[in-house]
mmCIF file of C-alpha atoms in Angstrom:
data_model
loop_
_atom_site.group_PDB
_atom_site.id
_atom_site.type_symbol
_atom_site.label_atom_id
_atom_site.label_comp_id
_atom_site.label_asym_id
_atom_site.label_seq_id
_atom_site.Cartn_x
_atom_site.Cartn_y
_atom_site.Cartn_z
ATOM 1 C CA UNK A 1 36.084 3.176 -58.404
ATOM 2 C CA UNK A 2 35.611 7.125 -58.324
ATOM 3 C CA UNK A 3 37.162 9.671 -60.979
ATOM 4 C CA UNK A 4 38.618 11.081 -57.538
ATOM 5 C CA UNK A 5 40.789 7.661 -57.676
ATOM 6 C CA UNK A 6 42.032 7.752 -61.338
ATOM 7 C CA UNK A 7 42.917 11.755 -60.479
ATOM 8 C CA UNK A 8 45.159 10.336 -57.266
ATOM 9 C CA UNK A 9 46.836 7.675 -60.059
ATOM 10 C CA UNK A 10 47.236 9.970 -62.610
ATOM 11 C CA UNK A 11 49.068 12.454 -59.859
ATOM 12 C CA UNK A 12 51.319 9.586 -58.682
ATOM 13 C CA UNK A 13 52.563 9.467 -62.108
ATOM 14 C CA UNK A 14 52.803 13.082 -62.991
ATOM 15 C CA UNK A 15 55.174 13.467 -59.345
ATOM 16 C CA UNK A 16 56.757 10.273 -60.344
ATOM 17 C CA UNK A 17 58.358 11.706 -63.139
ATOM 18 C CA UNK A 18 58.599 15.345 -61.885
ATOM 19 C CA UNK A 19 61.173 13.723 -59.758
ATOM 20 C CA UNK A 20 62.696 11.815 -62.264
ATOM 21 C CA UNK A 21 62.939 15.425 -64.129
ATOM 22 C CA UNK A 22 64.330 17.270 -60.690
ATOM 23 C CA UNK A 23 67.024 14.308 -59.812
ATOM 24 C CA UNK A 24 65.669 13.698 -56.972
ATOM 25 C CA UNK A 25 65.540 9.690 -55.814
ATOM 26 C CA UNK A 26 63.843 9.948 -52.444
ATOM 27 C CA UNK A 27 60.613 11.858 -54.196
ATOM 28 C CA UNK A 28 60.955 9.201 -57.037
ATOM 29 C CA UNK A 29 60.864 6.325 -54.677
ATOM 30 C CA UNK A 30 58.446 7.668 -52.134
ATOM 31 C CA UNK A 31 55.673 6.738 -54.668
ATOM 32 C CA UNK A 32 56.892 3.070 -54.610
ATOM 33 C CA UNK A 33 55.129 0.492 -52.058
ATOM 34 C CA UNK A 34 58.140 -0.642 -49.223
ATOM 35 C CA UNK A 35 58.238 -4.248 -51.045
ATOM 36 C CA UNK A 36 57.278 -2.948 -54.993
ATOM 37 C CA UNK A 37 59.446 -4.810 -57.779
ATOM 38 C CA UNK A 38 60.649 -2.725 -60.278
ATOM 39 C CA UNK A 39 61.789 -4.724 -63.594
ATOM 40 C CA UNK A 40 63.669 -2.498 -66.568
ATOM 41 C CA UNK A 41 65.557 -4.528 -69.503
ATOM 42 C CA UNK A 42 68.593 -5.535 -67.826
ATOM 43 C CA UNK A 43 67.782 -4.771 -64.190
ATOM 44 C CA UNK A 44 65.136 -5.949 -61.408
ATOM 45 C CA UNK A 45 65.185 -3.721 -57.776
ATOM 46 C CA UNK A 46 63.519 -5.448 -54.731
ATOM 47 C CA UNK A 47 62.113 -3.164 -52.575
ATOM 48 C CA UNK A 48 61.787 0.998 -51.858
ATOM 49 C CA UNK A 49 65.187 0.956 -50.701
ATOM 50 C CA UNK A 50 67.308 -0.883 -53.730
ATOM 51 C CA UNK A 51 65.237 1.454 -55.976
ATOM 52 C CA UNK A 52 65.964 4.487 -54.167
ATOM 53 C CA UNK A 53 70.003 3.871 -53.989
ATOM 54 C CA UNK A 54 69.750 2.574 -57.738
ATOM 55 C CA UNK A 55 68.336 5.842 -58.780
ATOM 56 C CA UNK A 56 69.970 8.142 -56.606
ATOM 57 C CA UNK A 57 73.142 6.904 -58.451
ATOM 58 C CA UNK A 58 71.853 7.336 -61.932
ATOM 59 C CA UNK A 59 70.638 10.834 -61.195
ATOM 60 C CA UNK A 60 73.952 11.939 -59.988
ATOM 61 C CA UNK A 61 75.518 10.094 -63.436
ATOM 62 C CA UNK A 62 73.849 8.626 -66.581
ATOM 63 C CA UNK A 63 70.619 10.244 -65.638
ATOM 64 C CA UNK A 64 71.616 13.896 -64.616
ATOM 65 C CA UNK A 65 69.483 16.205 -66.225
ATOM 66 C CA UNK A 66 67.008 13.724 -67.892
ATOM 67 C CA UNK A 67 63.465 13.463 -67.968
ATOM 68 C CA UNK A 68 60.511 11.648 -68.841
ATOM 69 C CA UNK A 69 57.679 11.485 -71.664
ATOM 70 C CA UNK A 70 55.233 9.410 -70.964
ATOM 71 C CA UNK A 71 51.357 8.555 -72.341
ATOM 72 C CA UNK A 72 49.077 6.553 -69.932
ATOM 73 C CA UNK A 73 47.207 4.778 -72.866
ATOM 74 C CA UNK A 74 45.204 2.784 -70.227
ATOM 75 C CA UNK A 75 43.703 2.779 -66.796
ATOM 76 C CA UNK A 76 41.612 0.544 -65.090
ATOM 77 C CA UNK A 77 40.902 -0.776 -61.327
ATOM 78 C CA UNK A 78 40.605 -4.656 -60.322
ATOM 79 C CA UNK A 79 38.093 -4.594 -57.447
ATOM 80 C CA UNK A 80 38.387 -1.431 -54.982
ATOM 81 C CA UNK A 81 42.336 -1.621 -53.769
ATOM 82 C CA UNK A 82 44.378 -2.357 -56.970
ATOM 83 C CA UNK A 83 44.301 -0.637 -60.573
ATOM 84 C CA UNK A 84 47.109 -1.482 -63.513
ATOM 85 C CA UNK A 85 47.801 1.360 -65.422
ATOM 86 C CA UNK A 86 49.682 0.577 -69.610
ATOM 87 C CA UNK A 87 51.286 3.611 -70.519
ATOM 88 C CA UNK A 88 54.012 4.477 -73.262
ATOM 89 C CA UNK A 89 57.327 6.577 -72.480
ATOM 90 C CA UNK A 90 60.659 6.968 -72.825
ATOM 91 C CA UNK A 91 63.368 9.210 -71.130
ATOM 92 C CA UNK A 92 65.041 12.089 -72.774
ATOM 93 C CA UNK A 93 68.662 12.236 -71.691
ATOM 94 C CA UNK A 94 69.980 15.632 -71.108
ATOM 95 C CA UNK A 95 70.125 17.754 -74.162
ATOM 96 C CA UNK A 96 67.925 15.375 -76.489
ATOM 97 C CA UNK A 97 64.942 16.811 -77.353
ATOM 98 C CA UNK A 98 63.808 13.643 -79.850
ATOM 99 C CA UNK A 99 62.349 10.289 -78.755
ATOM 100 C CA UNK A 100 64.856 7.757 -80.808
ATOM 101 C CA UNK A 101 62.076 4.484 -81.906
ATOM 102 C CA UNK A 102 64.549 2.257 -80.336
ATOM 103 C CA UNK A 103 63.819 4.071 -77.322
ATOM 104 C CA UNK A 104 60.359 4.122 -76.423
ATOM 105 C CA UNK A 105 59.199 1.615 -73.893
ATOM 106 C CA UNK A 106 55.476 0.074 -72.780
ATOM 107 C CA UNK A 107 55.454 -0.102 -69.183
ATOM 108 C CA UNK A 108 52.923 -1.693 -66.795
ATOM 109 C CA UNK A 109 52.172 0.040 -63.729
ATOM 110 C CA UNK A 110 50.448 -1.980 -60.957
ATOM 111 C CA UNK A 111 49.274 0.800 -57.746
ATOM 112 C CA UNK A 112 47.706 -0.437 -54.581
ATOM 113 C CA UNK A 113 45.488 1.496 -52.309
ATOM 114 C CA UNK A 114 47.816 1.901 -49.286
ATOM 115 C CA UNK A 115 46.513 4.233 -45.753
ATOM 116 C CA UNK A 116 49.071 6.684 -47.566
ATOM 117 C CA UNK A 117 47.545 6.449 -50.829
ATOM 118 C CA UNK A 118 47.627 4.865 -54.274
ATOM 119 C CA UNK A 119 51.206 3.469 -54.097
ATOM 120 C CA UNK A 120 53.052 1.365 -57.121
ATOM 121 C CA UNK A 121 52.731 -2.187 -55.916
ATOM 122 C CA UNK A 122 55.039 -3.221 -58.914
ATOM 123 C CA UNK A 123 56.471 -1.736 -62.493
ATOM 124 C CA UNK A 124 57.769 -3.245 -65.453
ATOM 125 C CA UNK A 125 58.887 -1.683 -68.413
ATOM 126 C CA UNK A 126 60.169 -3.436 -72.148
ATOM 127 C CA UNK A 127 61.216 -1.685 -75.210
ATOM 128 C CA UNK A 128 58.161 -1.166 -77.798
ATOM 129 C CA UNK A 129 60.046 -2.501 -80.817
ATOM 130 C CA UNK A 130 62.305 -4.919 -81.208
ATOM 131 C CA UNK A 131 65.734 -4.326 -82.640
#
């Protein structure tokens, strides 16, 4: 694999949450693979679709004005269509401006090389500490 493609997967994830910061669902899911799984503590989403009404909800209630932090602590590509990325985050709800421990989550990112570009095949995220 080429720095080019670890650029394109790092950019993914930098728009990824630039939606998440500017509410907007349809950017959000537009990086998501028409059949990706997304699984969050509590909550699985089967497709583009069921993540793009799930979030479109939250970003016009519980999520309105968040945004994301998040640290890609490791990339790496399995053969020449498929890389897994392990990265640490956590979302800041409006007006918090601190990470809480309880809230930081290690998430697995899995993209596929699609003819529109490196697209998240499947995502799964789990708190970082137990309670």
């Amino acid at each position: 694999m080429t720095g080019q493609d670890e650029a394109a997967i790092r950019a993914v994830l930098a728009d990824i949450y630039a939606a998440l910061a500017a509410g907007d669902a349809d950017a959000y899911a537009a990086y998501y693979a028409e059949h990706a799984t997304v699984l969050t503590p509590g909550q699985a989403h089967w497709g583009r679709e069921a993540l793009r009404k799930t979030l479109a909800e939250w970003f016009s209630g519980p999520l309105r004005g968040a945004r994301g932090v998040y640290e890609p602590a490791k990339l790496w590509f399995v053969g020449t269509d498929a890389a897994i990325v392990i990265s640490r985050g956590s979302v800041l709800l409006a007006g918090q401006t601190e990470i809480s421990p309880t809230d930081e989550f290690i998430d697995t990112w899995v993209f596929g090389r699609t003819s529109d570009g490196w697209l998240v095949e499947a995502f799964h995220s789990c708190p970082e500490h137990a309670a």
